[in-house]
Short mmCIF file of C-alpha atoms and ligand atoms in Angstrom, two decimals:
data_model
loop_
_atom_site.label_atom_id
_atom_site.label_comp_id
_atom_site.label_asym_id
_atom_site.label_seq_id
_atom_site.Cartn_x
_atom_site.Cartn_y
_atom_site.Cartn_z
CA MET A 1 46.44 260.19 50.19
CA LYS A 2 46.94 259.08 53.77
CA ARG A 3 48.33 262.14 55.62
CA GLU A 4 50.09 261.71 58.95
CA ASN A 5 50.90 264.64 61.25
CA VAL A 6 54.23 263.15 62.37
CA VAL A 7 57.72 264.47 61.62
CA GLY A 8 59.23 262.23 58.94
CA ARG A 9 55.86 261.22 57.47
CA ALA A 10 54.09 262.70 54.44
CA ASN A 11 51.56 265.39 55.31
CA VAL A 12 50.91 267.53 52.22
CA GLU A 13 47.56 269.23 51.80
CA ASP A 14 45.98 269.38 48.36
CA THR A 15 45.78 272.75 46.59
CA PRO A 16 44.41 273.48 43.11
CA GLU A 17 47.98 274.14 41.96
CA LEU A 18 49.23 270.79 43.33
CA GLU A 19 46.28 268.91 41.86
CA ALA A 20 47.15 270.30 38.42
CA TYR A 21 50.77 269.32 39.04
CA TYR A 22 49.75 265.71 39.94
CA ARG A 23 47.78 265.48 36.69
CA ALA A 24 50.83 266.68 34.75
CA LEU A 25 52.98 264.04 36.50
CA GLU A 26 50.45 261.32 35.63
CA GLY A 27 50.57 262.39 32.00
CA GLU A 28 54.28 261.52 31.94
CA GLU A 29 53.89 258.22 33.89
CA LEU A 30 55.24 259.93 37.01
CA GLY A 31 53.90 260.38 40.52
CA ALA A 32 54.58 262.20 43.79
CA LEU A 33 55.96 259.81 46.40
CA TRP A 34 54.50 261.90 49.25
CA ASN A 35 50.99 260.97 48.09
CA VAL A 36 51.54 257.25 48.61
CA ALA A 37 54.56 257.08 50.96
CA ASN A 38 52.57 256.47 54.15
CA GLU A 39 50.71 253.61 52.46
CA ILE A 40 53.57 251.88 50.65
CA GLU A 41 55.89 252.22 53.64
CA PRO A 42 53.63 251.40 56.59
CA TRP A 43 54.95 251.46 60.17
CA TYR A 44 54.54 247.69 60.33
CA PRO A 45 53.28 244.99 57.88
CA GLN A 46 49.72 245.50 56.64
CA PRO A 47 48.79 242.12 55.16
CA LYS A 48 45.86 242.15 52.75
CA SER A 49 45.19 238.52 53.72
CA VAL A 50 42.35 237.96 56.16
CA PRO A 51 42.44 235.23 58.84
CA THR A 52 40.22 232.56 57.24
CA LEU A 53 39.10 229.02 58.06
CA TRP A 54 37.88 226.60 55.41
CA ALA A 55 35.83 223.93 57.21
CA TRP A 56 36.22 220.49 55.61
CA LYS A 57 32.56 219.66 56.15
CA ARG A 58 31.63 222.67 54.00
CA ILE A 59 34.27 222.32 51.28
CA HIS A 60 34.52 218.54 50.80
CA PRO A 61 31.22 218.19 48.85
CA LEU A 62 32.47 220.88 46.45
CA VAL A 63 35.87 219.21 46.13
CA ARG A 64 34.21 215.87 45.27
CA LYS A 65 31.88 217.58 42.80
CA ALA A 66 34.92 218.71 40.78
CA ALA A 67 35.65 215.01 40.17
CA ASP A 68 32.15 214.61 38.64
CA LEU A 69 32.26 217.75 36.52
CA VAL A 70 35.81 217.91 35.09
CA SER A 71 38.17 215.16 33.96
CA ALA A 72 41.60 215.00 35.58
CA GLU A 73 43.06 215.02 32.06
CA LYS A 74 41.34 218.22 30.91
CA ALA A 75 41.89 220.06 34.18
CA ALA A 76 45.57 218.96 34.14
CA ARG A 77 45.48 219.54 37.89
CA ARG A 78 41.97 219.10 39.29
CA VAL A 79 42.24 221.24 42.35
CA VAL A 80 39.81 223.39 44.31
CA MET A 81 41.85 226.39 45.48
CA LEU A 82 41.48 228.05 48.84
CA VAL A 83 41.34 231.74 48.00
CA ASN A 84 41.87 234.37 50.65
CA PRO A 85 39.26 237.13 50.25
CA GLY A 86 42.04 239.73 50.48
CA ARG A 87 44.40 238.05 48.00
CA LYS A 88 42.12 236.93 45.15
CA GLU A 89 44.19 238.56 42.43
CA TRP A 90 47.18 236.41 43.48
CA SER A 91 45.21 233.16 43.99
CA ALA A 92 46.81 233.12 47.43
CA ALA A 93 45.47 231.47 50.56
CA ALA A 94 47.63 233.85 52.60
CA GLY A 95 50.45 236.22 51.69
CA LEU A 96 52.75 234.51 49.20
CA LEU A 97 51.37 231.00 49.71
CA TYR A 98 48.92 229.13 47.53
CA THR A 99 46.97 226.09 48.68
CA GLY A 100 44.31 223.82 47.21
CA VAL A 101 42.70 220.42 47.63
CA GLN A 102 43.27 217.94 44.81
CA VAL A 103 40.83 215.07 44.23
CA MET A 104 41.69 211.94 42.28
CA ASN A 105 39.55 208.91 41.50
CA PRO A 106 40.89 205.35 41.23
CA GLY A 107 42.77 204.90 37.94
CA GLU A 108 43.20 208.65 37.35
CA PHE A 109 46.50 210.49 37.08
CA THR A 110 47.91 213.95 36.35
CA SER A 111 50.36 214.27 33.48
CA ALA A 112 54.03 214.89 34.27
CA HIS A 113 55.19 218.48 34.51
CA ARG A 114 57.52 220.75 36.45
CA HIS A 115 57.51 224.35 37.56
CA GLN A 116 59.60 226.98 39.25
CA ALA A 117 57.18 227.02 42.17
CA SER A 118 58.03 224.56 44.93
CA ALA A 119 55.24 222.24 45.99
CA LEU A 120 54.37 220.05 48.93
CA ARG A 121 51.38 217.91 49.76
CA PHE A 122 49.73 216.52 52.85
CA VAL A 123 47.46 213.55 52.18
CA MET A 124 43.94 213.91 53.56
CA GLU A 125 42.21 210.63 52.73
CA GLY A 126 42.04 207.64 50.43
CA ARG A 127 44.03 204.55 49.51
CA GLY A 128 46.28 203.83 46.54
CA ALA A 129 47.71 207.29 45.85
CA TYR A 130 51.21 207.65 44.48
CA THR A 131 53.42 210.47 43.31
CA VAL A 132 56.42 210.22 41.01
CA VAL A 133 59.16 212.80 41.67
CA ASP A 134 62.12 212.97 39.26
CA GLY A 135 61.31 209.41 38.25
CA GLU A 136 61.07 208.04 41.79
CA ARG A 137 57.71 206.51 42.58
CA LEU A 138 56.46 207.11 46.12
CA GLU A 139 53.38 205.46 47.58
CA VAL A 140 51.54 207.86 49.84
CA GLN A 141 48.97 207.28 52.54
CA LYS A 142 46.81 209.40 54.80
CA ARG A 143 48.79 212.15 56.60
CA ASP A 144 52.01 211.45 54.67
CA PHE A 145 53.96 214.55 53.63
CA VAL A 146 55.50 214.69 50.15
CA LEU A 147 57.79 217.22 48.45
CA THR A 148 57.99 218.16 44.81
CA PRO A 149 60.76 220.76 44.99
CA ASN A 150 61.06 223.41 42.29
CA GLY A 151 62.27 222.06 38.99
CA THR A 152 61.51 218.39 39.77
CA TRP A 153 59.37 216.47 37.28
CA HIS A 154 56.27 215.10 38.93
CA ASP A 155 53.06 213.27 38.21
CA HIS A 156 50.50 211.78 40.58
CA GLY A 157 47.74 209.24 40.46
CA VAL A 158 45.63 206.67 42.26
CA GLU A 159 45.88 202.93 41.58
CA ALA A 160 42.88 201.39 39.81
CA ASP A 161 42.11 199.30 42.93
CA GLY A 162 42.44 202.28 45.29
CA THR A 163 39.76 204.66 46.58
CA GLN A 164 39.07 208.32 45.87
CA CYS A 165 41.98 210.31 47.31
CA THR A 166 42.25 213.91 48.40
CA TRP A 167 45.35 215.80 49.40
CA GLN A 168 46.25 219.37 50.18
CA ASP A 169 48.75 220.98 47.83
CA GLY A 170 50.87 223.88 49.07
CA LEU A 171 52.91 225.97 46.65
CA ASP A 172 54.75 229.29 46.59
CA ILE A 173 53.09 230.34 43.30
CA PRO A 174 52.26 233.89 44.52
CA LEU A 175 55.91 234.35 45.59
CA MET A 176 57.17 233.18 42.18
CA ASN A 177 54.75 235.51 40.41
CA SER A 178 55.49 238.51 42.60
CA LEU A 179 59.19 237.99 41.79
CA ASP A 180 58.31 237.49 38.09
CA ALA A 181 60.33 234.29 38.24
CA ASN A 182 57.77 231.59 37.36
CA PHE A 183 58.22 228.92 34.68
CA TYR A 184 56.19 225.84 33.69
CA GLU A 185 57.04 222.86 31.46
CA VAL A 186 55.29 219.65 30.45
CA HIS A 187 57.27 216.40 30.31
CA PRO A 188 57.87 214.83 26.87
CA LYS A 189 56.07 211.71 28.14
CA ILE A 190 52.55 211.82 29.61
CA VAL A 191 53.77 210.10 32.76
CA GLN A 192 57.32 209.37 33.88
CA THR A 193 58.79 205.88 33.71
CA PRO A 194 59.66 205.13 37.34
CA SER A 195 63.33 204.52 38.14
CA ARG A 196 65.59 204.89 41.16
CA LEU A 197 66.95 208.37 41.81
CA SER A 198 70.63 208.53 42.75
CA ARG A 199 71.35 210.57 45.88
CA SER A 200 75.13 210.33 45.88
CA ASN A 201 76.83 213.73 46.07
CA TRP A 202 73.53 215.50 46.64
CA LYS A 203 74.10 219.18 45.86
CA LYS A 204 70.53 220.27 45.27
CA PRO A 205 69.15 223.08 47.45
CA TYR A 206 66.34 220.91 48.83
CA SER A 207 65.95 217.79 50.92
CA PRO A 208 66.97 214.48 49.30
CA VAL A 209 64.04 212.94 51.19
CA PHE A 210 60.79 213.47 49.26
CA LEU A 211 58.42 211.39 51.39
CA TYR A 212 57.97 211.79 55.14
CA LYS A 213 55.77 209.01 56.50
CA TRP A 214 53.18 209.93 59.11
CA ASP A 215 54.00 207.09 61.54
CA ASP A 216 57.63 208.16 61.89
CA ALA A 217 56.79 211.87 62.11
CA TYR A 218 54.07 211.23 64.71
CA LYS A 219 56.39 209.10 66.86
CA SER A 220 58.89 211.94 66.96
CA LEU A 221 56.16 214.51 67.54
CA LYS A 222 54.90 212.63 70.62
CA ARG A 223 58.34 213.04 72.21
CA LYS A 224 59.04 216.65 71.25
CA LYS A 225 55.61 218.33 70.79
CA VAL A 226 56.92 220.00 67.62
CA PHE A 227 58.19 218.13 64.60
CA ASP A 228 59.85 220.14 61.85
CA TYR A 229 60.16 218.43 58.50
CA LEU A 230 63.87 218.92 57.81
CA ASN A 231 66.50 218.34 55.16
CA PRO A 232 68.60 215.63 56.89
CA LEU A 233 71.79 216.84 55.15
CA THR A 234 71.59 220.42 56.41
CA GLY A 235 69.21 220.29 59.38
CA GLY A 236 67.42 223.19 57.65
CA PRO A 237 64.02 223.42 55.99
CA VAL A 238 63.01 220.91 53.33
CA MET A 239 63.01 223.49 50.53
CA PRO A 240 64.56 226.98 50.10
CA THR A 241 61.25 228.84 50.11
CA MET A 242 58.86 226.79 52.25
CA GLY A 243 59.01 224.92 55.52
CA ALA A 244 56.58 222.57 57.23
CA ARG A 245 55.90 221.23 60.74
CA LEU A 246 53.61 219.26 62.98
CA GLU A 247 52.54 220.62 66.36
CA LEU A 248 50.96 218.73 69.21
CA ILE A 249 48.35 220.93 70.88
CA ARG A 250 47.23 219.95 74.38
CA SER A 251 46.34 223.26 76.05
CA SER A 252 46.41 226.89 74.97
CA SER A 253 49.69 228.36 73.72
CA ALA A 254 51.00 231.90 74.25
CA PHE A 255 50.22 234.62 71.70
CA VAL A 256 52.89 235.12 69.06
CA ARG A 257 53.24 237.10 65.88
CA HIS A 258 55.92 237.03 63.22
CA THR A 259 56.58 238.05 59.65
CA GLY A 260 55.69 235.34 57.12
CA SER A 261 52.45 233.45 56.56
CA VAL A 262 51.38 230.03 57.81
CA ILE A 263 48.71 227.68 56.45
CA TYR A 264 47.44 224.95 58.74
CA GLN A 265 45.60 221.70 58.25
CA VAL A 266 44.15 219.91 61.26
CA ALA A 267 45.82 216.49 61.06
CA ALA A 268 43.95 215.06 64.07
CA GLY A 269 41.62 216.10 66.86
CA HIS A 270 39.78 219.36 67.39
CA GLY A 271 40.45 222.69 69.06
CA TRP A 272 40.51 226.41 68.39
CA SER A 273 42.75 229.25 67.31
CA GLU A 274 42.57 232.98 67.95
CA ILE A 275 43.96 234.81 64.92
CA GLY A 276 43.96 238.59 64.66
CA GLY A 277 41.35 238.88 67.42
CA LYS A 278 39.00 236.32 65.83
CA ARG A 279 38.28 232.88 67.27
CA PHE A 280 38.06 229.84 64.97
CA GLU A 281 36.91 226.38 66.09
CA TRP A 282 38.50 223.61 64.05
CA GLU A 283 38.33 219.87 63.56
CA GLU A 284 40.12 217.26 61.47
CA LYS A 285 40.91 218.27 57.85
CA ASP A 286 39.88 221.91 58.37
CA ILE A 287 42.35 224.33 56.81
CA PHE A 288 43.05 227.84 58.10
CA CYS A 289 45.62 230.57 57.62
CA VAL A 290 47.62 233.00 59.73
CA PRO A 291 48.63 236.11 57.75
CA SER A 292 51.97 237.80 58.37
CA TRP A 293 52.38 239.86 61.55
CA THR A 294 49.03 238.70 62.92
CA ARG A 295 48.82 237.73 66.61
CA TYR A 296 47.70 234.14 67.10
CA ARG A 297 47.56 231.21 69.45
CA HIS A 298 46.11 227.72 69.38
CA GLY A 299 44.35 225.62 71.99
CA ALA A 300 42.73 222.25 72.51
CA SER A 301 41.01 220.56 75.44
CA SER A 302 42.24 217.14 74.33
CA GLU A 303 45.22 216.21 72.16
CA ALA A 304 45.18 217.63 68.63
CA VAL A 305 47.79 217.70 65.87
CA LEU A 306 48.25 220.62 63.47
CA PHE A 307 50.14 220.24 60.22
CA SER A 308 51.34 223.53 58.75
CA PHE A 309 53.51 224.94 56.02
CA ASN A 310 54.98 228.43 55.77
CA ASP A 311 57.14 230.81 53.77
CA LEU A 312 59.59 231.33 56.63
CA PRO A 313 62.66 229.94 54.77
CA ALA A 314 62.15 232.62 52.09
CA ILE A 315 61.54 235.33 54.72
CA LYS A 316 64.62 234.27 56.71
CA ALA A 317 66.83 233.97 53.62
CA LEU A 318 66.09 237.63 52.93
CA SER A 319 66.74 238.59 56.59
CA LEU A 320 63.13 239.71 57.00
CA TYR A 321 62.13 237.54 59.94
CA ARG A 322 60.85 239.28 63.08
CA GLU A 323 58.79 237.87 65.91
CA GLU A 324 57.17 239.02 69.12
FE1 FE2 B 401 52.90 220.51 39.88
#
């Protein structure tokens, strides 16, 4: 028990009589709140996630090795996950966010499926990759951003005349599982037959745009320094649970902290971030995370671009957003 000598906080000393009482409570699947209250209701968020950087030069040989060891067909989704040392049991990269790097050889594909978790991807390298979302086939290139919102059928692959492709997947799997709201289905066909998707009278809770091309996003980013990927119909985030943005980093930013987690990929350039008192140097394709309520700032001596995705739409929808 974490005792605190503050009015309004639990501060009960153990006695032999109380210890016997706690054992009796346990025997009936009961417990004394005052023994855990200070832990389960902390003064401010206590994320288990640890600020972590996954350097591309260290992880890419292991990502490529997956393509030699396991077939895309048997793995269903051949992905090397980025696992936060404090959130292993949730397969989370930070907080309620999952991320992984998927590798696909020319001519390979994943079979069509859908899930309750929302997904997004940011293409890291390669030529000839495509993704099919609710029947619509989208050709994706390096640094393109693609959505597969929750409930949409999707399959991905690389053309036979393409090159090995890697992309970062981001999903809210830990959020779905902590809400006990996850579902998964496989499509009756192995891959979808591509067809045009009608967008008239769009009522779905996510963006009707599934593919955001890098060239357009970068042009806008150069003007504004921050580019949020938005649902053009609402001006809000692309999906109800996750948002994404690009940031142009030219010097050091001010420290900030907020509720909600962020996972970054270095889209271009090199620089550094200070996260929770720790300094991380990063370069292109490195991935790193900022846990909730952790002070951070970024810096670069020459121009760098950070791609990131976050759980802020979910946090804000529940009125839980706070920042300093
Ligand atoms: Fe999926």
